[in-house]
């Protein structure tokens, strides 16, 4: 098994204790940084916090991870751990432009490169995104970067009901304002809509004014503009649900699907429950994603309620357990859902790159 | 399976004719000559037949039959590719997807559309327009190039600087795999490997796409299009570097040099500022709020880096005029030379100026005029090598000059190809960028997708034997 900081160790099915854990901690160099080209190549073991500091010194960022305080570059890519700003700046998949990968036959191979536009050869680096370390060991990754915006702000508004908050979010996303994140926090005390803008001062001023009017027209109970440290605190809190564990709950899952399926999915998740499961949601409507934190006072009942909920959610999209008690992680199909229609091709790719299943077999979809 | 290729092909065609009808198959020499080339004038190969399926099931039938008879096949869309990926080497059969040209659905709520591979790029945006949406990747050939071809090449265009390329906008594919299996393939929208990453940009070597689900994005609230004129290309490229370094990343940044300016004037009567040796098209889009400040910043920076003038489009017509100059640039070259060979390379944006100097130097040393049109914002250059005499010596000189340009792109830390693909054109040059181990790993993946090696073989990866040869008689490409 490959390990950076182990920040994603809760992901995937339980596997037998590996014979060997390969640590990437020593692969933490800056291999090549070209600030004027907005590209960087770093070792896969570089801590994300270190990367953020390095880029900030040049007023640049890798937005999809810029609020991370734990985790490594390799883990970010292998687990496709998109942050809250993915909608505004792109997902991990969108910003990986090259990689060097070690394979189980001992070969070290590079693919694509260090420039932002490139179609030379097969897109192996992007194939690695989200592959959970089952195809090869990332040793270096190249990214395209973004310039840091001169100003960042967030707005948070409370609503009487989840439907009111969702309606406000829908109206917001129907405007051509390009928020860099939109989050709905539901199932907690007061339904909340949080969103943010990045840009220069004049743009931000105009968008804030327009947003405040929209929120008022949408019937919010109150709204708050956050800047500087408060804005950073909010974004950091929203950025990585996995880092916060199950938000005090017993399990964390992610549902994602077509945006058109979101309202009915939320209805199912927020409906009064007779199975004792307590559900709290962080919804990213721009991306069609829902992070659901699940809690239950009874572990046995938790297992039954969670597996039933997963089955229901998988009717309208994909649902994956990101953190859960061991009992729920024993079966890869419970964690990831049943293998999809193109699973045969996945197995063929796996067989091509790791024929002996040396790399953490059983952890991923379909037991890959 | 027949071991004699000619016999195998005859049996294949007889089988397809019996099942699909003779009328959907071209096999006469005078019919097949039309399919000798794609959009590149430099390489050609006549297929043994061209078949026109009308459905995914028919594509599956054709592919299954090809594998049964051991005959290679290659998908073709509009034939606008520029690297020979759609060429049928060694008597392969062309599977032409032009009849599969329907937009099947548009879902404005989910911002998705499902289209057949023969739909043109522009038709997708046309179908989405009534919902205030459009399809972002916009190659210059978008009025004619097909979505299937875009998927094969991971096509980009001028606006990919802000909005990305095809792989950033495809949500799912239906594919006929080598062997004939029809399968729905996903990527980040479902758990598992991102197989879309493997297929998109694979230049038709991993199967034939029969349906594409694309993502649509909202039309921007405001678009501001500007055209800056400079005395020299070096000043224009210095502006590009300065904009990127200042953190201003517009929606599009396109550079045209003096040769192109001259061609546009001659061919279409465009008029440009006196003394203009280079033009930089700058387009920014987004919310109206704060747009004035962004435009001011761009205006100030371009003036500071040497712009002679900066004109701004005031309405849709003026915007279209500016873009017409860019999108007709390649066509305009036909006014100043009988032939041109478009190269496609990428360099870090910080090396733009020195690369342009190198391109000029190569042109001078080889006695060739080179016109430059390129996506300066992402370092993707298209030096167009102009020539009049269509003899083997001239063609070889053109190819060698092009190779030298690409070699320099790689030496500067760039890429052999930003969007046109490797195809047959750059197959042997892949060794400039990748080691034998790198290439072997890619071949492993390709073989996983196509164990029989019948799906558009001889493309992308080097044969390892020799460089591309051009036979004197008809410039047929050897495998």
PDB file of C-alpha atoms in Angstrom, chain B residues 110-320:
ATOM      1  CA  UNK B 110     -28.444  19.214 -15.789  1.00  0.00           C
ATOM      2  CA  UNK B 111     -26.589  21.185 -18.455  1.00  0.00           C
ATOM      3  CA  UNK B 112     -25.949  18.127 -20.579  1.00  0.00           C
ATOM      4  CA  UNK B 113     -26.526  17.125 -24.165  1.00  0.00           C
ATOM      5  CA  UNK B 114     -26.342  13.705 -25.774  1.00  0.00           C
ATOM      6  CA  UNK B 115     -25.172  13.671 -29.380  1.00  0.00           C
ATOM      7  CA  UNK B 116     -24.111  11.229 -32.045  1.00  0.00           C
ATOM      8  CA  UNK B 117     -20.464  11.364 -33.160  1.00  0.00           C
ATOM      9  CA  UNK B 118     -21.186  12.867 -36.567  1.00  0.00           C
ATOM     10  CA  UNK B 119     -22.740  16.011 -35.111  1.00  0.00           C
ATOM     11  CA  UNK B 120     -20.622  19.064 -35.803  1.00  0.00           C
ATOM     12  CA  UNK B 121     -19.067  20.899 -32.899  1.00  0.00           C
ATOM     13  CA  UNK B 122     -20.993  24.079 -33.700  1.00  0.00           C
ATOM     14  CA  UNK B 123     -24.297  22.226 -33.950  1.00  0.00           C
ATOM     15  CA  UNK B 124     -24.040  21.273 -30.283  1.00  0.00           C
ATOM     16  CA  UNK B 125     -23.855  24.910 -29.257  1.00  0.00           C
ATOM     17  CA  UNK B 126     -26.627  25.754 -31.702  1.00  0.00           C
ATOM     18  CA  UNK B 127     -28.889  23.154 -30.060  1.00  0.00           C
ATOM     19  CA  UNK B 128     -28.088  24.506 -26.588  1.00  0.00           C
ATOM     20  CA  UNK B 129     -28.395  28.197 -27.429  1.00  0.00           C
ATOM     21  CA  UNK B 130     -32.108  28.520 -26.704  1.00  0.00           C
ATOM     22  CA  UNK B 131     -31.378  27.531 -23.101  1.00  0.00           C
ATOM     23  CA  UNK B 132     -28.622  30.119 -22.706  1.00  0.00           C
ATOM     24  CA  UNK B 133     -25.986  27.377 -22.817  1.00  0.00           C
ATOM     25  CA  UNK B 134     -23.183  26.371 -25.138  1.00  0.00           C
ATOM     26  CA  UNK B 135     -20.451  23.781 -25.658  1.00  0.00           C
ATOM     27  CA  UNK B 136     -17.115  25.352 -24.782  1.00  0.00           C
ATOM     28  CA  UNK B 137     -14.382  23.614 -26.845  1.00  0.00           C
ATOM     29  CA  UNK B 138     -14.286  25.555 -30.120  1.00  0.00           C
ATOM     30  CA  UNK B 139     -11.705  24.406 -32.681  1.00  0.00           C
ATOM     31  CA  UNK B 140     -11.302  26.724 -35.658  1.00  0.00           C
ATOM     32  CA  UNK B 141     -12.945  24.062 -37.823  1.00  0.00           C
ATOM     33  CA  UNK B 142     -15.980  23.884 -35.523  1.00  0.00           C
ATOM     34  CA  UNK B 143     -18.469  24.531 -38.292  1.00  0.00           C
ATOM     35  CA  UNK B 144     -17.491  21.253 -39.958  1.00  0.00           C
ATOM     36  CA  UNK B 145     -15.501  19.095 -37.521  1.00  0.00           C
ATOM     37  CA  UNK B 146     -17.393  16.354 -35.714  1.00  0.00           C
ATOM     38  CA  UNK B 147     -17.806  15.683 -32.018  1.00  0.00           C
ATOM     39  CA  UNK B 148     -16.488  12.152 -32.570  1.00  0.00           C
ATOM     40  CA  UNK B 149     -13.336  13.622 -34.037  1.00  0.00           C
ATOM     41  CA  UNK B 150     -13.120  16.125 -31.200  1.00  0.00           C
ATOM     42  CA  UNK B 151     -13.244  13.258 -28.712  1.00  0.00           C
ATOM     43  CA  UNK B 152     -10.580  11.337 -30.615  1.00  0.00           C
ATOM     44  CA  UNK B 153      -8.211  14.305 -30.544  1.00  0.00           C
ATOM     45  CA  UNK B 154      -9.223  15.934 -27.260  1.00  0.00           C
ATOM     46  CA  UNK B 155      -9.792  19.028 -29.338  1.00  0.00           C
ATOM     47  CA  UNK B 156      -9.365  22.513 -28.008  1.00  0.00           C
ATOM     48  CA  UNK B 157      -9.621  25.868 -29.723  1.00  0.00           C
ATOM     49  CA  UNK B 158      -9.128  29.520 -28.817  1.00  0.00           C
ATOM     50  CA  UNK B 159     -11.305  29.493 -25.702  1.00  0.00           C
ATOM     51  CA  UNK B 160      -9.720  26.539 -24.012  1.00  0.00           C
ATOM     52  CA  UNK B 161      -7.498  28.948 -22.148  1.00  0.00           C
ATOM     53  CA  UNK B 162     -10.334  29.639 -19.748  1.00  0.00           C
ATOM     54  CA  UNK B 163     -12.755  26.823 -20.420  1.00  0.00           C
ATOM     55  CA  UNK B 164     -10.584  23.761 -21.026  1.00  0.00           C
ATOM     56  CA  UNK B 165     -10.545  21.126 -23.752  1.00  0.00           C
ATOM     57  CA  UNK B 166     -12.810  18.246 -24.733  1.00  0.00           C
ATOM     58  CA  UNK B 167     -11.855  15.994 -21.813  1.00  0.00           C
ATOM     59  CA  UNK B 168     -13.017  18.695 -19.409  1.00  0.00           C
ATOM     60  CA  UNK B 169     -16.480  18.725 -20.989  1.00  0.00           C
ATOM     61  CA  UNK B 170     -17.371  15.124 -21.829  1.00  0.00           C
ATOM     62  CA  UNK B 171     -19.418  13.369 -19.151  1.00  0.00           C
ATOM     63  CA  UNK B 172     -19.792   9.980 -20.773  1.00  0.00           C
ATOM     64  CA  UNK B 173     -19.347   7.983 -23.963  1.00  0.00           C
ATOM     65  CA  UNK B 174     -20.970   5.075 -25.651  1.00  0.00           C
ATOM     66  CA  UNK B 175     -18.265   3.087 -27.352  1.00  0.00           C
ATOM     67  CA  UNK B 176     -17.928   0.100 -29.616  1.00  0.00           C
ATOM     68  CA  UNK B 177     -14.877  -1.557 -28.185  1.00  0.00           C
ATOM     69  CA  UNK B 178     -12.396  -3.392 -30.387  1.00  0.00           C
ATOM     70  CA  UNK B 179     -14.018  -6.777 -30.789  1.00  0.00           C
ATOM     71  CA  UNK B 180     -17.492  -5.313 -31.153  1.00  0.00           C
ATOM     72  CA  UNK B 181     -18.849  -4.929 -27.616  1.00  0.00           C
ATOM     73  CA  UNK B 182     -21.062  -1.864 -27.129  1.00  0.00           C
ATOM     74  CA  UNK B 183     -20.494  -0.297 -23.723  1.00  0.00           C
ATOM     75  CA  UNK B 184     -21.252   2.890 -21.817  1.00  0.00           C
ATOM     76  CA  UNK B 185     -18.049   4.366 -20.459  1.00  0.00           C
ATOM     77  CA  UNK B 186     -17.803   6.816 -17.609  1.00  0.00           C
ATOM     78  CA  UNK B 187     -15.264   8.917 -15.861  1.00  0.00           C
ATOM     79  CA  UNK B 188     -15.465  11.018 -12.736  1.00  0.00           C
ATOM     80  CA  UNK B 189     -19.271  10.847 -12.703  1.00  0.00           C
ATOM     81  CA  UNK B 190     -19.203   7.321 -11.291  1.00  0.00           C
ATOM     82  CA  UNK B 191     -16.835   5.393  -8.994  1.00  0.00           C
ATOM     83  CA  UNK B 192     -13.938   3.660 -10.682  1.00  0.00           C
ATOM     84  CA  UNK B 193     -11.137   4.457 -13.066  1.00  0.00           C
ATOM     85  CA  UNK B 194     -11.451   7.536 -15.207  1.00  0.00           C
ATOM     86  CA  UNK B 195     -11.746   5.635 -18.455  1.00  0.00           C
ATOM     87  CA  UNK B 196     -12.817   8.769 -20.291  1.00  0.00           C
ATOM     88  CA  UNK B 197      -9.270   9.996 -19.711  1.00  0.00           C
ATOM     89  CA  UNK B 198      -7.933   6.916 -21.483  1.00  0.00           C
ATOM     90  CA  UNK B 199     -10.330   7.152 -24.420  1.00  0.00           C
ATOM     91  CA  UNK B 200     -10.467  10.882 -25.067  1.00  0.00           C
ATOM     92  CA  UNK B 201      -7.453  11.880 -27.125  1.00  0.00           C
ATOM     93  CA  UNK B 202      -6.672   8.272 -28.017  1.00  0.00           C
ATOM     94  CA  UNK B 203      -7.096   9.169 -31.685  1.00  0.00           C
ATOM     95  CA  UNK B 204      -9.466   6.353 -32.472  1.00  0.00           C
ATOM     96  CA  UNK B 205      -7.155   3.602 -31.264  1.00  0.00           C
ATOM     97  CA  UNK B 206      -9.298   2.366 -28.381  1.00  0.00           C
ATOM     98  CA  UNK B 207     -12.660   1.906 -30.074  1.00  0.00           C
ATOM     99  CA  UNK B 208     -15.286   3.795 -32.034  1.00  0.00           C
ATOM    100  CA  UNK B 209     -17.412   6.357 -30.230  1.00  0.00           C
ATOM    101  CA  UNK B 210     -21.109   6.021 -31.031  1.00  0.00           C
ATOM    102  CA  UNK B 211     -22.593   8.527 -28.597  1.00  0.00           C
ATOM    103  CA  UNK B 212     -21.252  11.384 -26.506  1.00  0.00           C
ATOM    104  CA  UNK B 213     -22.716  13.061 -23.448  1.00  0.00           C
ATOM    105  CA  UNK B 214     -21.290  16.555 -23.214  1.00  0.00           C
ATOM    106  CA  UNK B 215     -21.487  19.165 -20.513  1.00  0.00           C
ATOM    107  CA  UNK B 216     -22.793  22.601 -21.376  1.00  0.00           C
ATOM    108  CA  UNK B 217     -21.959  25.875 -19.709  1.00  0.00           C
ATOM    109  CA  UNK B 218     -23.899  29.120 -19.448  1.00  0.00           C
ATOM    110  CA  UNK B 219     -23.269  31.839 -21.980  1.00  0.00           C
ATOM    111  CA  UNK B 220     -21.297  34.558 -20.207  1.00  0.00           C
ATOM    112  CA  UNK B 221     -23.053  37.737 -19.164  1.00  0.00           C
ATOM    113  CA  UNK B 222     -20.447  39.926 -20.810  1.00  0.00           C
ATOM    114  CA  UNK B 223     -17.859  39.377 -23.500  1.00  0.00           C
ATOM    115  CA  UNK B 224     -15.276  41.970 -24.424  1.00  0.00           C
ATOM    116  CA  UNK B 225     -13.162  41.348 -27.512  1.00  0.00           C
ATOM    117  CA  UNK B 226     -10.108  43.450 -28.228  1.00  0.00           C
ATOM    118  CA  UNK B 227      -7.526  43.515 -30.972  1.00  0.00           C
ATOM    119  CA  UNK B 228      -4.084  44.881 -30.153  1.00  0.00           C
ATOM    120  CA  UNK B 229      -1.615  45.704 -32.910  1.00  0.00           C
ATOM    121  CA  UNK B 230       2.150  45.574 -32.465  1.00  0.00           C
ATOM    122  CA  UNK B 231       5.126  46.351 -34.625  1.00  0.00           C
ATOM    123  CA  UNK B 232       6.703  42.976 -34.005  1.00  0.00           C
ATOM    124  CA  UNK B 233       5.662  39.506 -32.985  1.00  0.00           C
ATOM    125  CA  UNK B 234       8.187  39.663 -30.164  1.00  0.00           C
ATOM    126  CA  UNK B 235       6.363  42.593 -28.573  1.00  0.00           C
ATOM    127  CA  UNK B 236       3.028  40.820 -28.929  1.00  0.00           C
ATOM    128  CA  UNK B 237       4.361  37.687 -27.285  1.00  0.00           C
ATOM    129  CA  UNK B 238       5.929  39.767 -24.515  1.00  0.00           C
ATOM    130  CA  UNK B 239       2.433  41.140 -23.829  1.00  0.00           C
ATOM    131  CA  UNK B 240       1.110  37.607 -23.563  1.00  0.00           C
ATOM    132  CA  UNK B 241       3.767  36.618 -21.081  1.00  0.00           C
ATOM    133  CA  UNK B 242       3.155  39.786 -19.092  1.00  0.00           C
ATOM    134  CA  UNK B 243      -0.599  39.217 -18.940  1.00  0.00           C
ATOM    135  CA  UNK B 244      -0.169  35.665 -17.633  1.00  0.00           C
ATOM    136  CA  UNK B 245       2.495  36.715 -15.162  1.00  0.00           C
ATOM    137  CA  UNK B 246       0.200  39.481 -13.890  1.00  0.00           C
ATOM    138  CA  UNK B 247      -2.466  36.908 -13.127  1.00  0.00           C
ATOM    139  CA  UNK B 248      -4.762  38.039 -15.936  1.00  0.00           C
ATOM    140  CA  UNK B 249      -5.950  34.926 -17.739  1.00  0.00           C
ATOM    141  CA  UNK B 250      -8.489  35.987 -20.378  1.00  0.00           C
ATOM    142  CA  UNK B 251     -10.909  33.636 -22.107  1.00  0.00           C
ATOM    143  CA  UNK B 252      -8.809  33.734 -25.276  1.00  0.00           C
ATOM    144  CA  UNK B 253      -5.432  35.088 -26.385  1.00  0.00           C
ATOM    145  CA  UNK B 254      -4.673  34.602 -30.072  1.00  0.00           C
ATOM    146  CA  UNK B 255      -1.639  35.863 -31.942  1.00  0.00           C
ATOM    147  CA  UNK B 256      -1.328  36.470 -35.689  1.00  0.00           C
ATOM    148  CA  UNK B 257       1.965  37.492 -37.275  1.00  0.00           C
ATOM    149  CA  UNK B 258       2.851  39.738 -40.224  1.00  0.00           C
ATOM    150  CA  UNK B 259       2.518  36.978 -42.824  1.00  0.00           C
ATOM    151  CA  UNK B 260      -1.009  36.268 -41.647  1.00  0.00           C
ATOM    152  CA  UNK B 261      -1.842  39.963 -41.488  1.00  0.00           C
ATOM    153  CA  UNK B 262      -0.676  40.254 -45.083  1.00  0.00           C
ATOM    154  CA  UNK B 263      -2.656  37.195 -46.176  1.00  0.00           C
ATOM    155  CA  UNK B 264      -5.844  38.405 -44.510  1.00  0.00           C
ATOM    156  CA  UNK B 265      -5.528  41.781 -46.211  1.00  0.00           C
ATOM    157  CA  UNK B 266      -5.001  40.232 -49.611  1.00  0.00           C
ATOM    158  CA  UNK B 267      -7.565  37.471 -49.306  1.00  0.00           C
ATOM    159  CA  UNK B 268     -10.448  39.139 -47.531  1.00  0.00           C
ATOM    160  CA  UNK B 269      -9.712  42.863 -47.599  1.00  0.00           C
ATOM    161  CA  UNK B 270      -9.168  43.210 -43.847  1.00  0.00           C
ATOM    162  CA  UNK B 271      -7.474  46.474 -42.878  1.00  0.00           C
ATOM    163  CA  UNK B 272      -5.188  46.775 -39.916  1.00  0.00           C
ATOM    164  CA  UNK B 273      -3.256  49.657 -38.270  1.00  0.00           C
ATOM    165  CA  UNK B 274      -0.297  51.015 -40.226  1.00  0.00           C
ATOM    166  CA  UNK B 275       2.929  49.268 -39.333  1.00  0.00           C
ATOM    167  CA  UNK B 276       1.234  46.297 -37.719  1.00  0.00           C
ATOM    168  CA  UNK B 277       3.574  43.318 -37.768  1.00  0.00           C
ATOM    169  CA  UNK B 278       1.514  41.295 -35.308  1.00  0.00           C
ATOM    170  CA  UNK B 279      -1.991  41.211 -33.894  1.00  0.00           C
ATOM    171  CA  UNK B 280      -3.119  39.953 -30.516  1.00  0.00           C
ATOM    172  CA  UNK B 281      -6.767  39.070 -30.080  1.00  0.00           C
ATOM    173  CA  UNK B 282      -7.716  39.305 -26.414  1.00  0.00           C
ATOM    174  CA  UNK B 283     -11.111  38.222 -25.216  1.00  0.00           C
ATOM    175  CA  UNK B 284     -12.362  38.286 -21.672  1.00  0.00           C
ATOM    176  CA  UNK B 285     -15.748  37.090 -20.494  1.00  0.00           C
ATOM    177  CA  UNK B 286     -17.628  36.841 -17.227  1.00  0.00           C
ATOM    178  CA  UNK B 287     -19.937  38.851 -14.995  1.00  0.00           C
ATOM    179  CA  UNK B 288     -20.614  42.420 -16.023  1.00  0.00           C
ATOM    180  CA  UNK B 289     -19.671  43.566 -12.535  1.00  0.00           C
ATOM    181  CA  UNK B 290     -16.098  44.758 -12.619  1.00  0.00           C
ATOM    182  CA  UNK B 291     -15.586  44.061 -16.311  1.00  0.00           C
ATOM    183  CA  UNK B 292     -14.577  47.673 -16.945  1.00  0.00           C
ATOM    184  CA  UNK B 293     -11.751  47.380 -14.442  1.00  0.00           C
ATOM    185  CA  UNK B 294     -10.487  44.182 -16.049  1.00  0.00           C
ATOM    186  CA  UNK B 295     -10.536  45.750 -19.491  1.00  0.00           C
ATOM    187  CA  UNK B 296      -8.668  48.769 -18.117  1.00  0.00           C
ATOM    188  CA  UNK B 297      -6.012  46.502 -16.678  1.00  0.00           C
ATOM    189  CA  UNK B 298      -5.572  44.744 -20.008  1.00  0.00           C
ATOM    190  CA  UNK B 299      -5.454  48.072 -21.847  1.00  0.00           C
ATOM    191  CA  UNK B 300      -2.808  49.453 -19.532  1.00  0.00           C
ATOM    192  CA  UNK B 301      -0.668  46.346 -19.678  1.00  0.00           C
ATOM    193  CA  UNK B 302      -0.743  46.025 -23.468  1.00  0.00           C
ATOM    194  CA  UNK B 303       0.171  49.695 -23.855  1.00  0.00           C
ATOM    195  CA  UNK B 304       3.022  49.241 -21.426  1.00  0.00           C
ATOM    196  CA  UNK B 305       4.357  46.283 -23.406  1.00  0.00           C
ATOM    197  CA  UNK B 306       4.399  47.987 -26.780  1.00  0.00           C
ATOM    198  CA  UNK B 307       0.937  47.876 -28.369  1.00  0.00           C
ATOM    199  CA  UNK B 308       0.550  50.361 -31.232  1.00  0.00           C
ATOM    200  CA  UNK B 309      -3.190  50.373 -30.777  1.00  0.00           C
ATOM    201  CA  UNK B 310      -6.002  48.541 -29.053  1.00  0.00           C
ATOM    202  CA  UNK B 311      -9.441  48.431 -30.561  1.00  0.00           C
ATOM    203  CA  UNK B 312     -12.463  47.076 -28.731  1.00  0.00           C
ATOM    204  CA  UNK B 313     -15.539  45.520 -30.276  1.00  0.00           C
ATOM    205  CA  UNK B 314     -18.641  47.481 -29.335  1.00  0.00           C
ATOM    206  CA  UNK B 315     -21.260  45.051 -30.506  1.00  0.00           C
ATOM    207  CA  UNK B 316     -21.748  41.493 -31.673  1.00  0.00           C
ATOM    208  CA  UNK B 317     -21.022  42.411 -35.280  1.00  0.00           C
ATOM    209  CA  UNK B 318     -17.664  43.982 -34.450  1.00  0.00           C
ATOM    210  CA  UNK B 319     -16.853  41.012 -32.259  1.00  0.00           C
ATOM    211  CA  UNK B 320     -17.656  38.650 -35.110  1.00  0.00           C
TER     212      UNK B 320
END
